[in-house]
Coordinates of C-alpha atoms in Angstrom, one line a residue:
M1 CA 65.6 -139.7 -54.0
K2 CA 66.4 -137.7 -50.9
L3 CA 64.7 -134.3 -51.6
I4 CA 63.4 -131.7 -49.2
N5 CA 59.7 -130.9 -49.2
S6 CA 58.6 -128.8 -52.2
I7 CA 57.5 -125.9 -50.0
L8 CA 61.2 -125.1 -49.3
V9 CA 63.1 -122.8 -51.6
F10 CA 66.0 -124.1 -53.8
S11 CA 67.1 -120.8 -55.3
T12 CA 70.8 -121.2 -54.6
L13 CA 71.1 -124.9 -55.1
A14 CA 70.2 -124.9 -58.8
I15 CA 68.7 -128.3 -58.5
S16 CA 67.7 -129.7 -61.9
A17 CA 64.0 -130.2 -62.8
Q18 CA 64.9 -133.8 -63.7
A19 CA 66.2 -134.4 -60.2
L20 CA 63.1 -132.9 -58.6
A21 CA 60.8 -134.9 -60.7
S22 CA 62.4 -138.3 -60.3
N23 CA 61.1 -139.2 -56.8
K24 CA 59.1 -137.4 -54.2
Q25 CA 60.3 -139.4 -51.2
M26 CA 62.5 -137.9 -48.5
D27 CA 63.9 -138.7 -45.1
V28 CA 63.2 -138.3 -41.4
I29 CA 64.5 -138.5 -37.8
Y30 CA 64.0 -141.9 -36.1
G31 CA 63.9 -141.7 -32.3
E32 CA 66.7 -139.4 -31.2
D33 CA 68.4 -137.1 -33.8
N34 CA 71.8 -138.8 -34.1
R35 CA 73.3 -136.3 -36.6
M36 CA 76.5 -134.6 -35.5
D37 CA 79.1 -132.3 -37.0
V38 CA 82.5 -134.0 -37.7
F39 CA 84.2 -132.0 -34.9
E40 CA 81.6 -133.4 -32.4
S41 CA 82.3 -137.0 -33.1
R42 CA 84.5 -139.0 -30.7
D43 CA 84.8 -141.9 -33.2
S44 CA 88.2 -141.3 -34.7
A45 CA 87.6 -143.9 -37.4
M46 CA 84.4 -142.3 -38.6
V47 CA 86.1 -138.9 -38.5
E48 CA 88.8 -140.2 -40.8
M49 CA 86.3 -141.8 -43.1
S50 CA 84.4 -138.5 -43.3
R51 CA 87.4 -137.1 -45.1
S52 CA 86.6 -139.4 -48.0
T53 CA 83.1 -138.0 -48.3
A54 CA 82.4 -135.5 -51.0
A55 CA 79.5 -133.0 -51.6
M56 CA 78.0 -132.5 -55.0
I57 CA 77.8 -128.7 -55.4
A58 CA 76.9 -126.4 -58.3
G59 CA 79.8 -124.4 -59.6
A60 CA 77.8 -121.2 -59.1
N61 CA 78.0 -121.8 -55.3
L62 CA 81.8 -121.8 -55.4
K63 CA 83.5 -118.4 -55.3
R64 CA 87.2 -117.6 -55.0
A65 CA 88.0 -115.8 -51.7
A66 CA 90.6 -113.2 -51.2
N67 CA 93.0 -115.7 -49.5
G68 CA 92.9 -118.0 -52.6
E69 CA 90.6 -120.5 -51.0
I70 CA 87.1 -121.3 -52.4
A71 CA 84.1 -119.9 -50.4
I72 CA 81.1 -122.2 -50.5
Q73 CA 78.0 -119.9 -50.7
A74 CA 74.4 -120.9 -50.2
E75 CA 71.3 -120.1 -48.2
T76 CA 71.0 -121.2 -44.6
L77 CA 68.5 -123.9 -43.6
E78 CA 66.4 -121.3 -41.9
S79 CA 66.3 -119.1 -45.0
R80 CA 65.0 -122.1 -47.0
G81 CA 61.9 -122.2 -44.8
V82 CA 63.0 -124.4 -41.9
C83 CA 62.2 -123.2 -38.4
K84 CA 65.0 -121.4 -36.5
S85 CA 64.5 -123.8 -33.6
E86 CA 65.7 -126.7 -35.8
R87 CA 69.2 -128.1 -35.3
F88 CA 71.8 -126.6 -37.8
S89 CA 69.3 -123.9 -38.9
Q90 CA 72.0 -121.3 -39.3
Q91 CA 74.4 -123.5 -41.4
I92 CA 74.5 -123.2 -45.2
T93 CA 72.9 -125.8 -47.5
A94 CA 75.1 -126.1 -50.6
A95 CA 75.1 -129.8 -51.4
N96 CA 72.6 -131.5 -53.7
C97 CA 73.9 -135.0 -53.1
S98 CA 76.7 -136.9 -51.4
G99 CA 79.4 -139.3 -52.7
F100 CA 82.3 -141.3 -51.4
L101 CA 85.8 -142.3 -52.5
V102 CA 86.4 -146.0 -53.4
S103 CA 89.7 -145.6 -55.3
E104 CA 92.2 -142.8 -55.9
N105 CA 90.0 -141.2 -58.6
V106 CA 86.7 -143.1 -58.4
L107 CA 83.7 -142.0 -56.5
V108 CA 80.3 -143.6 -55.8
T109 CA 77.0 -141.8 -55.5
A110 CA 73.3 -142.5 -56.1
G111 CA 72.1 -143.1 -59.7
H112 CA 69.5 -140.4 -59.5
C113 CA 72.2 -137.8 -58.6
I114 CA 74.2 -138.3 -61.8
K115 CA 71.9 -139.3 -64.7
D116 CA 73.9 -138.5 -67.8
N117 CA 77.0 -136.7 -69.2
N118 CA 75.3 -133.3 -68.7
D119 CA 75.0 -134.0 -65.0
C120 CA 78.6 -135.3 -65.0
A121 CA 79.8 -132.0 -66.4
S122 CA 77.6 -129.7 -64.4
W123 CA 78.5 -130.5 -60.8
K124 CA 81.6 -130.2 -58.7
W125 CA 82.7 -132.7 -56.0
V126 CA 84.0 -131.0 -52.9
F127 CA 85.9 -132.6 -50.0
D128 CA 86.1 -131.0 -46.5
Y129 CA 82.7 -129.2 -46.8
K130 CA 82.4 -129.2 -43.0
V131 CA 82.4 -126.8 -40.0
D132 CA 84.9 -126.9 -37.2
S133 CA 82.8 -125.2 -34.5
S134 CA 79.1 -124.7 -33.7
E135 CA 79.5 -120.9 -34.3
Q136 CA 81.0 -121.2 -37.8
G137 CA 78.7 -119.6 -40.4
T138 CA 80.9 -119.7 -43.5
V139 CA 82.8 -122.6 -45.1
N140 CA 85.9 -122.2 -47.2
V141 CA 87.9 -125.0 -48.7
A142 CA 91.2 -125.3 -50.6
A143 CA 90.9 -125.2 -54.3
S144 CA 92.7 -128.5 -54.4
N145 CA 89.7 -130.1 -52.7
I146 CA 87.4 -129.5 -55.6
Y147 CA 87.1 -132.1 -58.4
S148 CA 85.0 -132.6 -61.6
C149 CA 83.4 -135.6 -63.0
K150 CA 85.4 -136.9 -66.0
R151 CA 83.0 -139.7 -67.0
I152 CA 80.3 -142.1 -65.7
I153 CA 81.8 -145.5 -65.3
S154 CA 78.6 -147.3 -64.4
R155 CA 75.1 -146.4 -63.4
S156 CA 71.7 -147.9 -62.5
L157 CA 68.3 -146.3 -61.7
D158 CA 65.8 -149.2 -62.0
Q159 CA 62.3 -148.3 -61.1
I160 CA 61.3 -152.0 -60.8
S161 CA 64.2 -153.4 -58.7
K162 CA 64.9 -150.0 -57.1
D163 CA 68.6 -150.4 -57.8
D164 CA 70.1 -146.9 -57.6
F165 CA 73.9 -146.1 -57.9
A166 CA 76.4 -144.3 -60.0
V167 CA 80.2 -144.8 -60.3
I168 CA 82.1 -141.9 -61.7
E169 CA 85.7 -141.2 -62.6
L170 CA 87.0 -137.9 -61.2
D171 CA 89.2 -135.5 -63.3
R172 CA 92.3 -136.4 -61.3
K173 CA 93.6 -138.5 -58.4
V174 CA 92.4 -137.4 -55.0
A175 CA 95.4 -136.6 -52.9
N176 CA 95.9 -137.4 -49.2
R177 CA 92.5 -139.2 -48.7
R178 CA 92.0 -142.9 -48.1
P179 CA 89.6 -144.7 -50.4
L180 CA 86.9 -146.4 -48.3
S181 CA 86.8 -150.1 -47.7
F182 CA 83.6 -151.8 -48.8
R183 CA 81.9 -155.1 -48.6
R184 CA 82.7 -157.4 -51.6
S185 CA 80.5 -160.4 -51.1
G186 CA 77.5 -161.5 -49.0
K187 CA 74.9 -159.3 -47.4
I188 CA 74.6 -157.3 -44.2
A189 CA 72.4 -159.0 -41.5
A190 CA 69.2 -157.6 -40.2
G191 CA 69.7 -155.9 -36.9
T192 CA 73.3 -154.8 -37.7
A193 CA 74.3 -151.3 -36.4
V194 CA 74.9 -148.8 -39.2
T195 CA 76.2 -145.3 -39.6
V196 CA 75.8 -142.8 -42.4
I197 CA 78.1 -139.9 -43.4
G198 CA 76.9 -137.3 -45.8
H199 CA 75.1 -133.9 -46.3
P200 CA 71.5 -133.9 -45.0
T201 CA 69.5 -131.1 -46.6
G202 CA 72.7 -129.9 -48.2
L203 CA 74.4 -129.1 -44.9
P204 CA 78.1 -129.5 -44.1
T205 CA 79.2 -133.1 -43.4
K206 CA 77.2 -134.9 -40.8
I207 CA 77.9 -138.3 -39.1
A208 CA 74.8 -140.1 -37.9
D209 CA 75.1 -143.3 -36.0
G210 CA 72.7 -145.2 -33.7
A211 CA 70.8 -146.9 -36.5
N212 CA 70.1 -150.5 -37.3
V213 CA 69.1 -152.6 -40.4
R214 CA 65.4 -153.3 -40.3
S215 CA 64.9 -155.6 -43.2
L216 CA 66.6 -157.0 -46.4
N217 CA 65.3 -156.8 -49.9
T218 CA 66.7 -158.1 -53.2
K219 CA 68.5 -154.9 -54.2
Y220 CA 68.5 -152.9 -51.0
F221 CA 68.2 -153.0 -47.3
V222 CA 66.1 -150.7 -45.0
A223 CA 67.4 -149.0 -41.9
N224 CA 66.2 -146.3 -39.4
L225 CA 68.9 -143.8 -40.4
D226 CA 68.5 -140.1 -39.7
T227 CA 68.9 -138.9 -43.3
Y228 CA 67.5 -136.0 -45.4
G229 CA 67.6 -134.6 -48.9
G230 CA 71.3 -134.2 -49.8
N231 CA 72.1 -137.6 -48.2
S232 CA 71.5 -139.3 -51.5
G233 CA 74.7 -141.1 -52.4
S234 CA 76.0 -141.2 -48.8
A235 CA 78.0 -144.1 -47.7
V236 CA 76.3 -146.3 -45.1
F237 CA 78.8 -148.1 -42.9
N238 CA 78.7 -151.2 -40.8
S239 CA 79.3 -149.5 -37.5
K240 CA 81.4 -152.4 -36.2
T241 CA 83.6 -153.2 -39.2
G242 CA 83.8 -149.7 -40.8
E243 CA 83.1 -151.2 -44.2
V244 CA 80.7 -149.5 -46.6
E245 CA 77.6 -151.7 -46.8
G246 CA 75.6 -149.5 -49.2
V247 CA 74.5 -146.2 -50.8
L248 CA 71.7 -144.2 -49.2
V249 CA 69.0 -143.6 -51.9
R250 CA 65.4 -143.2 -50.6
G251 CA 63.3 -142.7 -47.5
E252 CA 60.5 -141.0 -45.5
N253 CA 59.5 -137.4 -45.8
D254 CA 62.1 -134.9 -44.4
Y255 CA 60.0 -132.1 -43.0
V256 CA 56.4 -131.3 -42.0
Y257 CA 54.8 -127.9 -41.7
N258 CA 54.4 -126.4 -38.2
S259 CA 51.5 -124.1 -38.4
A260 CA 52.2 -122.6 -34.9
Q261 CA 55.7 -121.5 -36.1
G262 CA 54.8 -120.9 -39.7
C263 CA 57.8 -123.0 -40.9
Q264 CA 59.1 -126.5 -41.5
V265 CA 60.3 -128.9 -38.7
S266 CA 61.9 -132.3 -39.0
N267 CA 59.5 -135.2 -39.5
K268 CA 60.0 -137.5 -36.5
C269 CA 59.2 -141.2 -36.1
P270 CA 59.7 -143.8 -33.5
S271 CA 62.8 -145.9 -34.0
T272 CA 60.6 -148.7 -35.3
G273 CA 58.1 -146.5 -37.1
C274 CA 57.5 -145.1 -40.6
R275 CA 58.8 -146.7 -43.7
G276 CA 62.6 -146.6 -43.0
E277 CA 65.4 -145.5 -45.3
D278 CA 66.5 -147.5 -48.3
V279 CA 70.1 -148.4 -49.0
T280 CA 71.4 -149.9 -52.2
Y281 CA 73.8 -152.8 -51.5
I282 CA 77.3 -151.9 -52.4
T283 CA 77.7 -155.5 -53.8
N284 CA 75.2 -154.6 -56.5
I285 CA 77.9 -152.5 -58.3
E286 CA 79.8 -154.8 -60.6
A287 CA 82.1 -152.0 -61.7
L288 CA 83.7 -152.1 -58.2
R289 CA 84.8 -155.7 -58.3
N290 CA 88.1 -154.9 -59.9
I291 CA 88.9 -152.1 -57.6
R292 CA 91.5 -152.9 -54.9

């Protein structure tokens, strides 16, 4: 599960004890940090696909603003113990997991993000949780961009095979957003370029490209993606075809303590170093076979 180091504070995210206990692994930067805000991306296809990415946010973090929009409220990355010198340190960190749209009212995420009906009922799924400039400190979204989980269609969290996914039905059809195209047979090849879109450490939407598949396992593949806690459930795309190849689920430690600064900094590895990030194959999800 993608979780930030336990030294950081989670007071505004209301992360469940079950979620914290399920897995202690986190993520890391491989080589250069390829994360970018949506407005920074020059890849129009990825920008469009980011619109089909949703953030899993606690209802307590969503407050109605004076203009009728919904203000997303949370601590900044710096206020949670990350060094001010880190990228995005002044942005808010409201998301606990990520998800992506595969049908007009069906969303896929990680199995450890939505474990049961209580989780289904407790979290909101928010589209357009993003910033439009480097100076933007607050994020408001239209109330129509916020959805609830109606039911869990299918789910797996297998400690032996490491299969990890959940398919949920939203409370209504998602308007004006295109469901993502996904692989329906076969497997991605080692060495293939991949891109991830999601919410690292709960931040507004980030696109991270420049990664490649390192190895293939029975239920998942491993890639050197720049992902963090909050990226769990993110769609991992084939950078060439634009198809979803899998669901980001596990990885290396996110942060390490910098004693000189007295705060956390991103864990950094060579592009070929550390353990890599685990991605559940999208083809593992039988419930998606009838979705067109």
